[in-house]
Tab-separated table of C-alpha atoms and ligand atoms in Angstrom:
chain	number	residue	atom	x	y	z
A	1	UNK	CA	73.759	71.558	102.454
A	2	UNK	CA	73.727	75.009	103.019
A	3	UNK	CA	76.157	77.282	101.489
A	4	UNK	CA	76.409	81.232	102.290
A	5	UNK	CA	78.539	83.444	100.741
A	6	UNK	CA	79.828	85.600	103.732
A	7	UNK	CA	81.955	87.902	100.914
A	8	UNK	CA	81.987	87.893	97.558
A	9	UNK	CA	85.609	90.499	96.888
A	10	UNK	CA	88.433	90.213	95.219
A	11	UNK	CA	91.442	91.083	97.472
A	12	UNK	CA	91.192	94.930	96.401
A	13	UNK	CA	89.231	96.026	99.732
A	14	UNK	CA	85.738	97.541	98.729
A	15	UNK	CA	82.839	99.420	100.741
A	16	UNK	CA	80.545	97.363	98.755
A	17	UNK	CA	82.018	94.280	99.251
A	18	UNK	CA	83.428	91.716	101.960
A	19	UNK	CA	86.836	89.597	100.795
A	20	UNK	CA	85.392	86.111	99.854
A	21	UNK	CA	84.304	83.662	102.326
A	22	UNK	CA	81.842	81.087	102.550
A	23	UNK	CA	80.015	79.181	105.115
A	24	UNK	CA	79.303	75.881	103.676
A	25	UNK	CA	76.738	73.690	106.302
A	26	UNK	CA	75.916	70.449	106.588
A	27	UNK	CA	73.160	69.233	109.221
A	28	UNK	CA	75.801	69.242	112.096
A	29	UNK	CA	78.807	71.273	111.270
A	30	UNK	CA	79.314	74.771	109.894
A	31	UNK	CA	82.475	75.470	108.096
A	32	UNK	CA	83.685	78.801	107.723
A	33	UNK	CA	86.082	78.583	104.415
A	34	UNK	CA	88.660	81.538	104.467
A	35	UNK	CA	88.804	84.054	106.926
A	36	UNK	CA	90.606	86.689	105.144
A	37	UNK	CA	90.821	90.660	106.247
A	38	UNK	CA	87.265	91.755	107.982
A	39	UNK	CA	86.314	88.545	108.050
A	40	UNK	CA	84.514	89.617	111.171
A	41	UNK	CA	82.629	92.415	110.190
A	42	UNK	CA	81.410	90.077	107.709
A	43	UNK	CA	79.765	87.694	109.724
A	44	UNK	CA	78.460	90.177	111.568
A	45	UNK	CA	76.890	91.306	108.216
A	46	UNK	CA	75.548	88.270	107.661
A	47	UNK	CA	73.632	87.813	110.983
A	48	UNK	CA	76.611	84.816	111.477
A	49	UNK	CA	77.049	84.000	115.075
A	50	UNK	CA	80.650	83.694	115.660
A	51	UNK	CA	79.999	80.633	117.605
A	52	UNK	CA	78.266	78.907	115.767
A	53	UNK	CA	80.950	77.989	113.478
A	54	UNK	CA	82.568	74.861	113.929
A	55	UNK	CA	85.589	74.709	112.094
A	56	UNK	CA	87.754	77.818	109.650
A	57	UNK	CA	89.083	75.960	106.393
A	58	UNK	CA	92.149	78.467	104.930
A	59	UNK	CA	92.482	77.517	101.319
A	60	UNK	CA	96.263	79.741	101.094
A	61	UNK	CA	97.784	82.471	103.380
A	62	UNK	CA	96.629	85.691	101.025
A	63	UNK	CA	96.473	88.100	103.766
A	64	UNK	CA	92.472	88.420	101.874
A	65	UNK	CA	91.857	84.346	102.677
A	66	UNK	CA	93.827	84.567	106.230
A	67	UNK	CA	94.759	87.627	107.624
A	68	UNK	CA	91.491	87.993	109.546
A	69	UNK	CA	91.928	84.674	111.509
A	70	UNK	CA	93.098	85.943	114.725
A	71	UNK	CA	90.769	88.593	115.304
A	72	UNK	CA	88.133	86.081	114.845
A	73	UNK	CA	89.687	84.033	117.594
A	74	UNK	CA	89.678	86.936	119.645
A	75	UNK	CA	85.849	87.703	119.283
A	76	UNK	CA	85.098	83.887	119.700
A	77	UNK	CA	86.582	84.683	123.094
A	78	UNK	CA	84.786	87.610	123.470
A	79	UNK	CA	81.762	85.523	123.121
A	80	UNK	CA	82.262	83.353	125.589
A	81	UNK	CA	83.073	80.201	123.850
A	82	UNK	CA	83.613	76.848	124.967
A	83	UNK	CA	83.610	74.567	122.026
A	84	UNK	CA	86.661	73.343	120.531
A	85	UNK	CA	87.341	74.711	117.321
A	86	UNK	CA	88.636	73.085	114.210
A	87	UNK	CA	91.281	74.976	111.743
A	88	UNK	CA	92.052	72.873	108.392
A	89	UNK	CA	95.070	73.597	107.311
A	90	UNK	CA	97.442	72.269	104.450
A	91	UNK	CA	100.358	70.517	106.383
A	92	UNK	CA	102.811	73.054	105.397
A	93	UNK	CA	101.296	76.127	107.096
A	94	UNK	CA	100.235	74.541	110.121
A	95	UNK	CA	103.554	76.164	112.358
A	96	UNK	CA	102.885	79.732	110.597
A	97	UNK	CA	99.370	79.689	111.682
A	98	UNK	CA	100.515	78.193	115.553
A	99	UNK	CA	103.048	81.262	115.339
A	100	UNK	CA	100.531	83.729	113.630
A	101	UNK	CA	97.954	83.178	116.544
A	102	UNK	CA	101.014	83.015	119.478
A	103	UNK	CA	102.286	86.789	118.091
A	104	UNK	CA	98.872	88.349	118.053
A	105	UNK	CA	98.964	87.055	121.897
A	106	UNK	CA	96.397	84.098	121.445
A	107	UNK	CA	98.301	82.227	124.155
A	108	UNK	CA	96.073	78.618	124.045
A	109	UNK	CA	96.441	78.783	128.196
A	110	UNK	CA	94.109	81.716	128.115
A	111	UNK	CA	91.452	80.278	125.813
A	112	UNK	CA	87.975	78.552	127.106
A	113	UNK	CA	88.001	76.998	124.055
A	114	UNK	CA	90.348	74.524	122.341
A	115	UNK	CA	91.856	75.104	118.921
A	116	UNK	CA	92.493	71.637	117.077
A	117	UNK	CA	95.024	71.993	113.920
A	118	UNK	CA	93.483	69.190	111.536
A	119	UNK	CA	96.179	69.122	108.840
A	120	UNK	CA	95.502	67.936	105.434
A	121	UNK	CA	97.793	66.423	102.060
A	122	UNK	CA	97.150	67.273	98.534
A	123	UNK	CA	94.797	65.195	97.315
A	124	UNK	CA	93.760	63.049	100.864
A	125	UNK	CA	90.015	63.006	101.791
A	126	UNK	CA	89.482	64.544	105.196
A	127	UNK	CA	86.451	64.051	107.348
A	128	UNK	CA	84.533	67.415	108.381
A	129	UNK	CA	82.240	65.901	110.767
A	130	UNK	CA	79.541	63.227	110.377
A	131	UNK	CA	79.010	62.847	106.651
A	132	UNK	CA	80.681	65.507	105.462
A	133	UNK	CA	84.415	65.734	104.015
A	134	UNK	CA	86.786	67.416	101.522
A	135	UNK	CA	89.558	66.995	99.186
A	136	UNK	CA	92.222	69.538	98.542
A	137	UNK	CA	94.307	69.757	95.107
A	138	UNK	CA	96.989	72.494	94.409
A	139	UNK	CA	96.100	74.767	91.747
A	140	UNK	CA	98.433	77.167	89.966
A	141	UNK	CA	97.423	80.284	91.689
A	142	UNK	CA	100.866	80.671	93.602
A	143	UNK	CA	102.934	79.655	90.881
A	144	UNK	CA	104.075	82.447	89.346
A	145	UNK	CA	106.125	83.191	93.244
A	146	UNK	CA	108.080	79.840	92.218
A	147	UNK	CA	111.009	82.008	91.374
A	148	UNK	CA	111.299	83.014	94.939
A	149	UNK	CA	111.316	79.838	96.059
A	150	UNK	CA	114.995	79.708	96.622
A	151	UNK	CA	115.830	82.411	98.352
A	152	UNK	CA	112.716	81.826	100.482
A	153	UNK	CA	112.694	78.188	101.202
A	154	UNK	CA	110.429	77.940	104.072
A	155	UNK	CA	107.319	79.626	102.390
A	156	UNK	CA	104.719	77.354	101.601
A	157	UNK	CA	103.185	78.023	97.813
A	158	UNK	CA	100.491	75.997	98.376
A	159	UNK	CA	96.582	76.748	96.993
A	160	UNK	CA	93.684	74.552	97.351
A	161	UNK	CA	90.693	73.997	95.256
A	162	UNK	CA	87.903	72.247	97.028
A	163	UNK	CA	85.985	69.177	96.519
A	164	UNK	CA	83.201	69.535	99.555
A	165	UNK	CA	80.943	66.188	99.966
A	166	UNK	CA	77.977	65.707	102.622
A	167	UNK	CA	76.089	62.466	102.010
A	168	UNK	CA	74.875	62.391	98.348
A	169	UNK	CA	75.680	66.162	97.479
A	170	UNK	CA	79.178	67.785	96.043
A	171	UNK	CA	80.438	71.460	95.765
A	172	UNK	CA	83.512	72.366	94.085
A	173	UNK	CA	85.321	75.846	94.956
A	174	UNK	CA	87.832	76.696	93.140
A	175	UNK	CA	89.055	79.157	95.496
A	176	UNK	CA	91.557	81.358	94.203
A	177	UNK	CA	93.557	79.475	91.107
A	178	UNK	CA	96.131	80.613	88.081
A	179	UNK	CA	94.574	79.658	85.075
A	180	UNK	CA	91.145	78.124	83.179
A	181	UNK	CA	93.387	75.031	83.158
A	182	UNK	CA	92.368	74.677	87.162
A	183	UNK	CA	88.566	74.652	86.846
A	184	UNK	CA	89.095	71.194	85.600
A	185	UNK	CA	90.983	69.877	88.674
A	186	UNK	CA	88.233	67.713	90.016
A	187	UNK	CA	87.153	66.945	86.278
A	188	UNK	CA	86.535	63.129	87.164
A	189	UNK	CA	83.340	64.556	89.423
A	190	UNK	CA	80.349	65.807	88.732
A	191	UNK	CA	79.312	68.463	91.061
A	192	UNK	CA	75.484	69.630	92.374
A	193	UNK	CA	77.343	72.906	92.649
A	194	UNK	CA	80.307	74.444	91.726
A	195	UNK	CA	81.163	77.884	93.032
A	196	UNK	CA	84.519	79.671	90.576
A	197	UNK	CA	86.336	82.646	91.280
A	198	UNK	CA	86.115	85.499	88.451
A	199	UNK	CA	89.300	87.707	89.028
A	200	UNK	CA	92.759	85.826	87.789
A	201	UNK	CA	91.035	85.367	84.610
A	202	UNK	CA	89.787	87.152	81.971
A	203	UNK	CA	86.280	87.226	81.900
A	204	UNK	CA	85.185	86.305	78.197
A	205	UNK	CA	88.056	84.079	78.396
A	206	UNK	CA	86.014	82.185	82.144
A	207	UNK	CA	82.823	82.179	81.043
A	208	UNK	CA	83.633	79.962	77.690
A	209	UNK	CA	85.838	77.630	79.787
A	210	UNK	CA	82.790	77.091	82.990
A	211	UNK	CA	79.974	76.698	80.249
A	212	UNK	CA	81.752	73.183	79.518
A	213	UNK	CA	81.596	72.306	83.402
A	214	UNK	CA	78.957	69.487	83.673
A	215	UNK	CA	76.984	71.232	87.109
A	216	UNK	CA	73.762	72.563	87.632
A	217	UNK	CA	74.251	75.773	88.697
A	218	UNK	CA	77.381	77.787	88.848
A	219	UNK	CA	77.875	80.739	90.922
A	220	UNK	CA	80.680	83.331	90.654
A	221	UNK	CA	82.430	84.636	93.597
A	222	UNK	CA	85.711	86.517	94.418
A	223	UNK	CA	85.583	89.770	91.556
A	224	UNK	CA	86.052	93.264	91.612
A	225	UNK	CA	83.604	95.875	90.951
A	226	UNK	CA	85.540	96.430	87.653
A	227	UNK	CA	85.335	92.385	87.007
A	228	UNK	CA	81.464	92.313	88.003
A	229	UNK	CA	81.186	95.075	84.950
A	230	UNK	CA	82.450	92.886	82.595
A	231	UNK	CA	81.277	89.939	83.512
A	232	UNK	CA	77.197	91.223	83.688
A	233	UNK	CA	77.567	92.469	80.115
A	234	UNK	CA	79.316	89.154	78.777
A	235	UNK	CA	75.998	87.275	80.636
A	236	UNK	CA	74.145	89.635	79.424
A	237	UNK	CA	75.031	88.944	75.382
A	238	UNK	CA	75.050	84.709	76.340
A	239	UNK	CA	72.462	82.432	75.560
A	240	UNK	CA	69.557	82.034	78.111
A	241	UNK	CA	71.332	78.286	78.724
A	242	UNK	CA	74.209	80.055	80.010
A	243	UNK	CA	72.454	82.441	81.778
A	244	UNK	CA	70.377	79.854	84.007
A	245	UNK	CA	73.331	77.808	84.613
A	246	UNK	CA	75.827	80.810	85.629
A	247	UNK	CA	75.041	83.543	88.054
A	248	UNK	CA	77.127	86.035	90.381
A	249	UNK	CA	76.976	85.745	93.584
A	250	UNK	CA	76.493	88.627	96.208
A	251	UNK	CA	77.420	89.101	99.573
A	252	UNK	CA	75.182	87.381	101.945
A	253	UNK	CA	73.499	84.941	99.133
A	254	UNK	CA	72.664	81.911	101.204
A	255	UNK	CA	71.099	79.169	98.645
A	256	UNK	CA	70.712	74.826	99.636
A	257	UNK	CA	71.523	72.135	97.508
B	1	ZN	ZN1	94.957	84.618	96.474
Protein backbone atom coordinates (compact mmCIF):
# COMPACT_ATOMS: atom_id res chain seq x y z
CA UNK A 1 0.00 0.00 0.00
CA UNK A 2 0.74 3.34 -0.71
CA UNK A 3 -0.21 6.09 1.51
CA UNK A 4 0.32 10.00 0.67
CA UNK A 5 -0.38 12.61 2.79
CA UNK A 6 -2.07 15.20 0.41
CA UNK A 7 -2.26 17.83 3.70
CA UNK A 8 -1.02 17.64 6.82
CA UNK A 9 -3.27 21.07 8.68
CA UNK A 10 -5.21 21.46 11.31
CA UNK A 11 -8.50 23.23 10.33
CA UNK A 12 -6.83 26.81 11.03
CA UNK A 13 -6.07 27.52 7.15
CA UNK A 14 -2.19 27.99 6.67
CA UNK A 15 0.12 29.13 3.61
CA UNK A 16 2.35 26.42 4.68
CA UNK A 17 0.03 23.88 4.94
CA UNK A 18 -2.94 21.95 3.10
CA UNK A 19 -6.08 20.76 5.59
CA UNK A 20 -5.39 16.97 6.08
CA UNK A 21 -6.02 14.46 3.51
CA UNK A 22 -4.62 11.34 2.50
CA UNK A 23 -4.49 9.16 -0.47
CA UNK A 24 -4.21 5.71 0.76
CA UNK A 25 -3.52 3.07 -2.53
CA UNK A 26 -3.78 -0.25 -2.94
CA UNK A 27 -2.67 -2.01 -6.36
CA UNK A 28 -6.09 -1.13 -8.01
CA UNK A 29 -7.89 1.59 -6.20
CA UNK A 30 -6.88 5.01 -4.92
CA UNK A 31 -8.80 6.42 -2.09
CA UNK A 32 -8.83 9.93 -1.46
CA UNK A 33 -9.76 10.17 2.52
CA UNK A 34 -11.26 13.71 3.30
CA UNK A 35 -11.65 16.31 0.96
CA UNK A 36 -11.85 19.22 3.15
CA UNK A 37 -11.39 23.16 2.02
CA UNK A 38 -8.61 23.36 -1.00
CA UNK A 39 -8.66 20.02 -1.26
CA UNK A 40 -7.96 20.75 -4.88
CA UNK A 41 -5.17 22.88 -4.83
CA UNK A 42 -3.78 20.16 -2.89
CA UNK A 43 -3.73 17.54 -5.25
CA UNK A 44 -2.61 19.69 -7.58
CA UNK A 45 0.36 20.16 -5.14
CA UNK A 46 0.94 16.85 -4.98
CA UNK A 47 1.25 16.09 -8.76
CA UNK A 48 -2.38 14.03 -7.92
CA UNK A 49 -4.35 13.57 -11.04
CA UNK A 50 -7.84 14.27 -10.19
CA UNK A 51 -8.83 11.27 -12.08
CA UNK A 52 -7.07 9.04 -10.95
CA UNK A 53 -8.82 8.74 -7.77
CA UNK A 54 -11.26 6.20 -7.41
CA UNK A 55 -13.28 6.76 -4.56
CA UNK A 56 -13.43 10.19 -1.64
CA UNK A 57 -13.87 8.57 1.97
CA UNK A 58 -15.35 11.72 4.36
CA UNK A 59 -14.53 10.69 7.87
CA UNK A 60 -17.19 13.83 9.40
CA UNK A 61 -18.67 16.99 7.73
CA UNK A 62 -15.89 19.64 9.30
CA UNK A 63 -16.14 22.07 6.59
CA UNK A 64 -11.80 21.20 6.80
CA UNK A 65 -12.66 17.16 6.03
CA UNK A 66 -15.69 18.11 3.49
CA UNK A 67 -16.22 21.38 2.40
CA UNK A 68 -13.96 20.97 -0.64
CA UNK A 69 -15.98 18.00 -2.11
CA UNK A 70 -17.90 19.72 -4.70
CA UNK A 71 -15.34 21.68 -6.26
CA UNK A 72 -13.51 18.53 -6.71
CA UNK A 73 -16.49 17.14 -8.55
CA UNK A 74 -16.47 20.04 -10.60
CA UNK A 75 -12.74 19.73 -11.76
CA UNK A 76 -13.26 15.88 -12.24
CA UNK A 77 -15.65 17.24 -14.85
CA UNK A 78 -13.42 19.60 -16.03
CA UNK A 79 -11.17 16.76 -16.75
CA UNK A 80 -13.13 14.95 -18.73
CA UNK A 81 -14.04 12.03 -16.65
CA UNK A 82 -15.85 9.02 -17.31
CA UNK A 83 -15.34 6.66 -14.47
CA UNK A 84 -17.80 6.21 -11.87
CA UNK A 85 -16.82 7.53 -8.72
CA UNK A 86 -17.22 6.13 -5.27
CA UNK A 87 -18.11 8.52 -2.08
CA UNK A 88 -18.09 6.51 1.41
CA UNK A 89 -20.16 7.95 3.52
CA UNK A 90 -21.53 7.15 7.14
CA UNK A 91 -25.31 6.36 6.55
CA UNK A 92 -26.42 9.40 8.27
CA UNK A 93 -24.90 12.05 5.96
CA UNK A 94 -25.54 10.41 2.85
CA UNK A 95 -28.89 12.99 1.96
CA UNK A 96 -26.67 16.14 3.15
CA UNK A 97 -23.98 15.22 0.81
CA UNK A 98 -26.87 14.31 -2.25
CA UNK A 99 -28.20 17.93 -1.24
CA UNK A 100 -24.66 19.52 -0.75
CA UNK A 101 -23.63 18.47 -4.39
CA UNK A 102 -27.50 19.30 -5.93
CA UNK A 103 -27.08 23.19 -4.36
CA UNK A 104 -23.63 23.78 -5.70
CA UNK A 105 -25.52 22.78 -9.15
CA UNK A 106 -23.87 19.22 -9.56
CA UNK A 107 -27.09 18.08 -11.24
CA UNK A 108 -26.05 14.01 -11.80
CA UNK A 109 -27.90 14.51 -15.50
CA UNK A 110 -25.02 16.70 -16.47
CA UNK A 111 -22.18 14.47 -15.28
CA UNK A 112 -20.06 11.95 -17.71
CA UNK A 113 -19.34 10.29 -14.80
CA UNK A 114 -21.44 8.44 -12.20
CA UNK A 115 -21.31 9.21 -8.50
CA UNK A 116 -22.11 5.94 -6.37
CA UNK A 117 -23.06 6.78 -2.51
CA UNK A 118 -21.54 3.53 -0.76
CA UNK A 119 -22.92 4.04 2.76
CA UNK A 120 -21.35 2.52 5.71
CA UNK A 121 -22.50 1.49 9.78
CA UNK A 122 -20.37 1.93 12.74
CA UNK A 123 -18.38 -0.77 13.08
CA UNK A 124 -19.39 -2.91 9.52
CA UNK A 125 -16.44 -3.90 7.24
CA UNK A 126 -16.85 -2.37 3.81
CA UNK A 127 -15.11 -3.53 0.70
CA UNK A 128 -12.90 -0.76 -1.16
CA UNK A 129 -12.19 -2.69 -4.16
CA UNK A 130 -10.37 -6.01 -4.69
CA UNK A 131 -8.59 -6.73 -1.43
CA UNK A 132 -8.90 -3.79 0.17
CA UNK A 133 -11.59 -2.65 2.91
CA UNK A 134 -12.29 -0.54 6.03
CA UNK A 135 -13.97 -0.34 9.27
CA UNK A 136 -15.40 2.79 10.74
CA UNK A 137 -15.88 3.36 14.70
CA UNK A 138 -17.25 6.67 16.22
CA UNK A 139 -14.84 8.47 18.23
CA UNK A 140 -15.58 11.30 20.64
CA UNK A 141 -14.50 14.12 18.50
CA UNK A 142 -18.17 15.53 18.03
CA UNK A 143 -19.24 14.95 21.38
CA UNK A 144 -18.92 17.85 23.09
CA UNK A 145 -22.01 19.34 20.23
CA UNK A 146 -24.25 16.58 22.09
CA UNK A 147 -25.94 19.41 23.88
CA UNK A 148 -27.28 20.65 20.64
CA UNK A 149 -28.58 17.67 19.78
CA UNK A 150 -32.08 18.56 20.67
CA UNK A 151 -32.75 21.49 19.25
CA UNK A 152 -30.96 20.21 16.12
CA UNK A 153 -32.19 16.75 15.64
CA UNK A 154 -31.35 16.07 12.14
CA UNK A 155 -27.50 16.76 12.42
CA UNK A 156 -25.51 13.83 12.28
CA UNK A 157 -22.54 13.84 15.16
CA UNK A 158 -20.91 11.21 13.71
CA UNK A 159 -16.73 10.80 13.46
CA UNK A 160 -14.89 7.93 12.14
CA UNK A 161 -11.60 6.48 12.97
CA UNK A 162 -10.27 4.15 10.36
CA UNK A 163 -9.21 0.65 10.26
CA UNK A 164 -7.80 0.42 6.37
CA UNK A 165 -6.86 -3.38 5.31
CA UNK A 166 -5.37 -4.49 1.75
CA UNK A 167 -4.34 -8.14 1.76
CA UNK A 168 -1.90 -8.75 4.69
CA UNK A 169 -1.26 -4.96 5.60
CA UNK A 170 -3.38 -2.54 8.18
CA UNK A 171 -3.40 1.31 8.72
CA UNK A 172 -5.23 2.91 11.40
CA UNK A 173 -6.23 6.80 11.10
CA UNK A 174 -7.53 8.18 13.69
CA UNK A 175 -8.85 11.01 11.86
CA UNK A 176 -9.98 13.73 13.89
CA UNK A 177 -11.08 12.27 17.61
CA UNK A 178 -11.90 13.88 21.32
CA UNK A 179 -9.64 12.38 23.55
CA UNK A 180 -6.30 9.87 24.08
CA UNK A 181 -9.11 7.50 25.11
CA UNK A 182 -9.82 7.12 21.04
CA UNK A 183 -6.34 6.05 19.89
CA UNK A 184 -7.27 2.80 21.42
CA UNK A 185 -10.46 2.21 19.37
CA UNK A 186 -9.12 -0.53 17.19
CA UNK A 187 -6.95 -1.77 20.27
CA UNK A 188 -7.77 -5.55 19.41
CA UNK A 189 -5.42 -4.91 16.04
CA UNK A 190 -2.17 -4.55 15.47
CA UNK A 191 -1.42 -2.14 12.79
CA UNK A 192 1.78 -1.97 10.06
CA UNK A 193 0.92 1.70 10.35
CA UNK A 194 -0.94 3.92 12.25
CA UNK A 195 -1.27 7.53 11.19
CA UNK A 196 -2.82 10.01 14.65
CA UNK A 197 -3.90 13.40 14.54
CA UNK A 198 -1.86 15.92 16.92
CA UNK A 199 -4.30 18.93 17.48
CA UNK A 200 -7.40 17.98 20.04
CA UNK A 201 -4.79 16.89 22.34
CA UNK A 202 -2.20 18.12 24.21
CA UNK A 203 0.95 17.25 22.94
CA UNK A 204 3.07 15.86 25.99
CA UNK A 205 -0.14 14.50 27.01
CA UNK A 206 -0.27 12.34 22.87
CA UNK A 207 2.97 11.42 22.67
CA UNK A 208 2.93 9.31 26.19
CA UNK A 209 -0.44 7.78 25.22
CA UNK A 210 0.89 6.63 21.13
CA UNK A 211 4.32 5.34 22.60
CA UNK A 212 2.08 2.39 24.14
CA UNK A 213 0.50 1.73 20.54
CA UNK A 214 1.98 -1.67 19.42
CA UNK A 215 2.89 -0.33 15.41
CA UNK A 216 5.90 0.12 13.63
CA UNK A 217 5.93 3.40 12.67
CA UNK A 218 3.64 6.18 13.62
CA UNK A 219 3.21 9.27 11.74
CA UNK A 220 1.53 12.50 12.93
CA UNK A 221 -0.79 14.40 10.81
CA UNK A 222 -3.49 17.13 11.20
CA UNK A 223 -1.42 20.06 13.63
CA UNK A 224 -0.91 23.55 13.58
CA UNK A 225 2.21 25.37 13.12
CA UNK A 226 1.90 26.23 16.88
CA UNK A 227 1.23 22.25 17.60
CA UNK A 228 4.26 21.20 15.21
CA UNK A 229 6.41 23.61 17.78
CA UNK A 230 5.60 21.70 20.55
CA UNK A 231 5.49 18.61 19.41
CA UNK A 232 9.38 18.76 17.63
CA UNK A 233 10.75 19.85 21.00
CA UNK A 234 8.82 17.06 23.07
CA UNK A 235 10.54 14.47 20.19
CA UNK A 236 13.28 16.17 20.48
CA UNK A 237 13.84 15.51 24.59
CA UNK A 238 12.32 11.50 23.93
CA UNK A 239 14.29 8.57 23.78
CA UNK A 240 15.79 7.55 20.34
CA UNK A 241 12.97 4.46 20.64
CA UNK A 242 10.42 7.01 20.46
CA UNK A 243 11.94 8.93 18.04
CA UNK A 244 12.23 6.01 15.32
CA UNK A 245 8.84 4.87 15.99
CA UNK A 246 7.05 8.49 15.85
CA UNK A 247 7.56 11.04 13.17
CA UNK A 248 5.50 14.13 11.69
CA UNK A 249 4.34 14.00 8.69
CA UNK A 250 4.55 16.79 5.93
CA UNK A 251 2.58 17.69 3.16
CA UNK A 252 3.20 15.57 0.20
CA UNK A 253 5.10 12.61 2.28
CA UNK A 254 4.23 9.59 0.21
CA UNK A 255 5.85 6.39 2.11
CA UNK A 256 4.65 2.16 1.27
CA UNK A 257 4.01 -0.33 3.69
ZN1 LIG B 1 -12.97 17.90 12.92
Amino acid sequence: MKITFVGTGSGKSSLNQFHSSLVISSESYNLLIDAGDGISRALLSNEINFNTINGILITHLHPDHFAGLPSLIVQMKIANRKKPLDIFIHQSFKNVIIDFLLRSYIFPERNKFEIQYKTFKNNQVLKIGNNFSFIAKNNSHLSKLKEYEASYPSISLYSASLLLQSEDKKIIYTSDIGSVEDIFLFKEFSSDLFICEANHNEPALLVEAISKIETEKIYLTHFSEDNLKSLSEILASSTSEIRRKIIIAEDCLSLEI
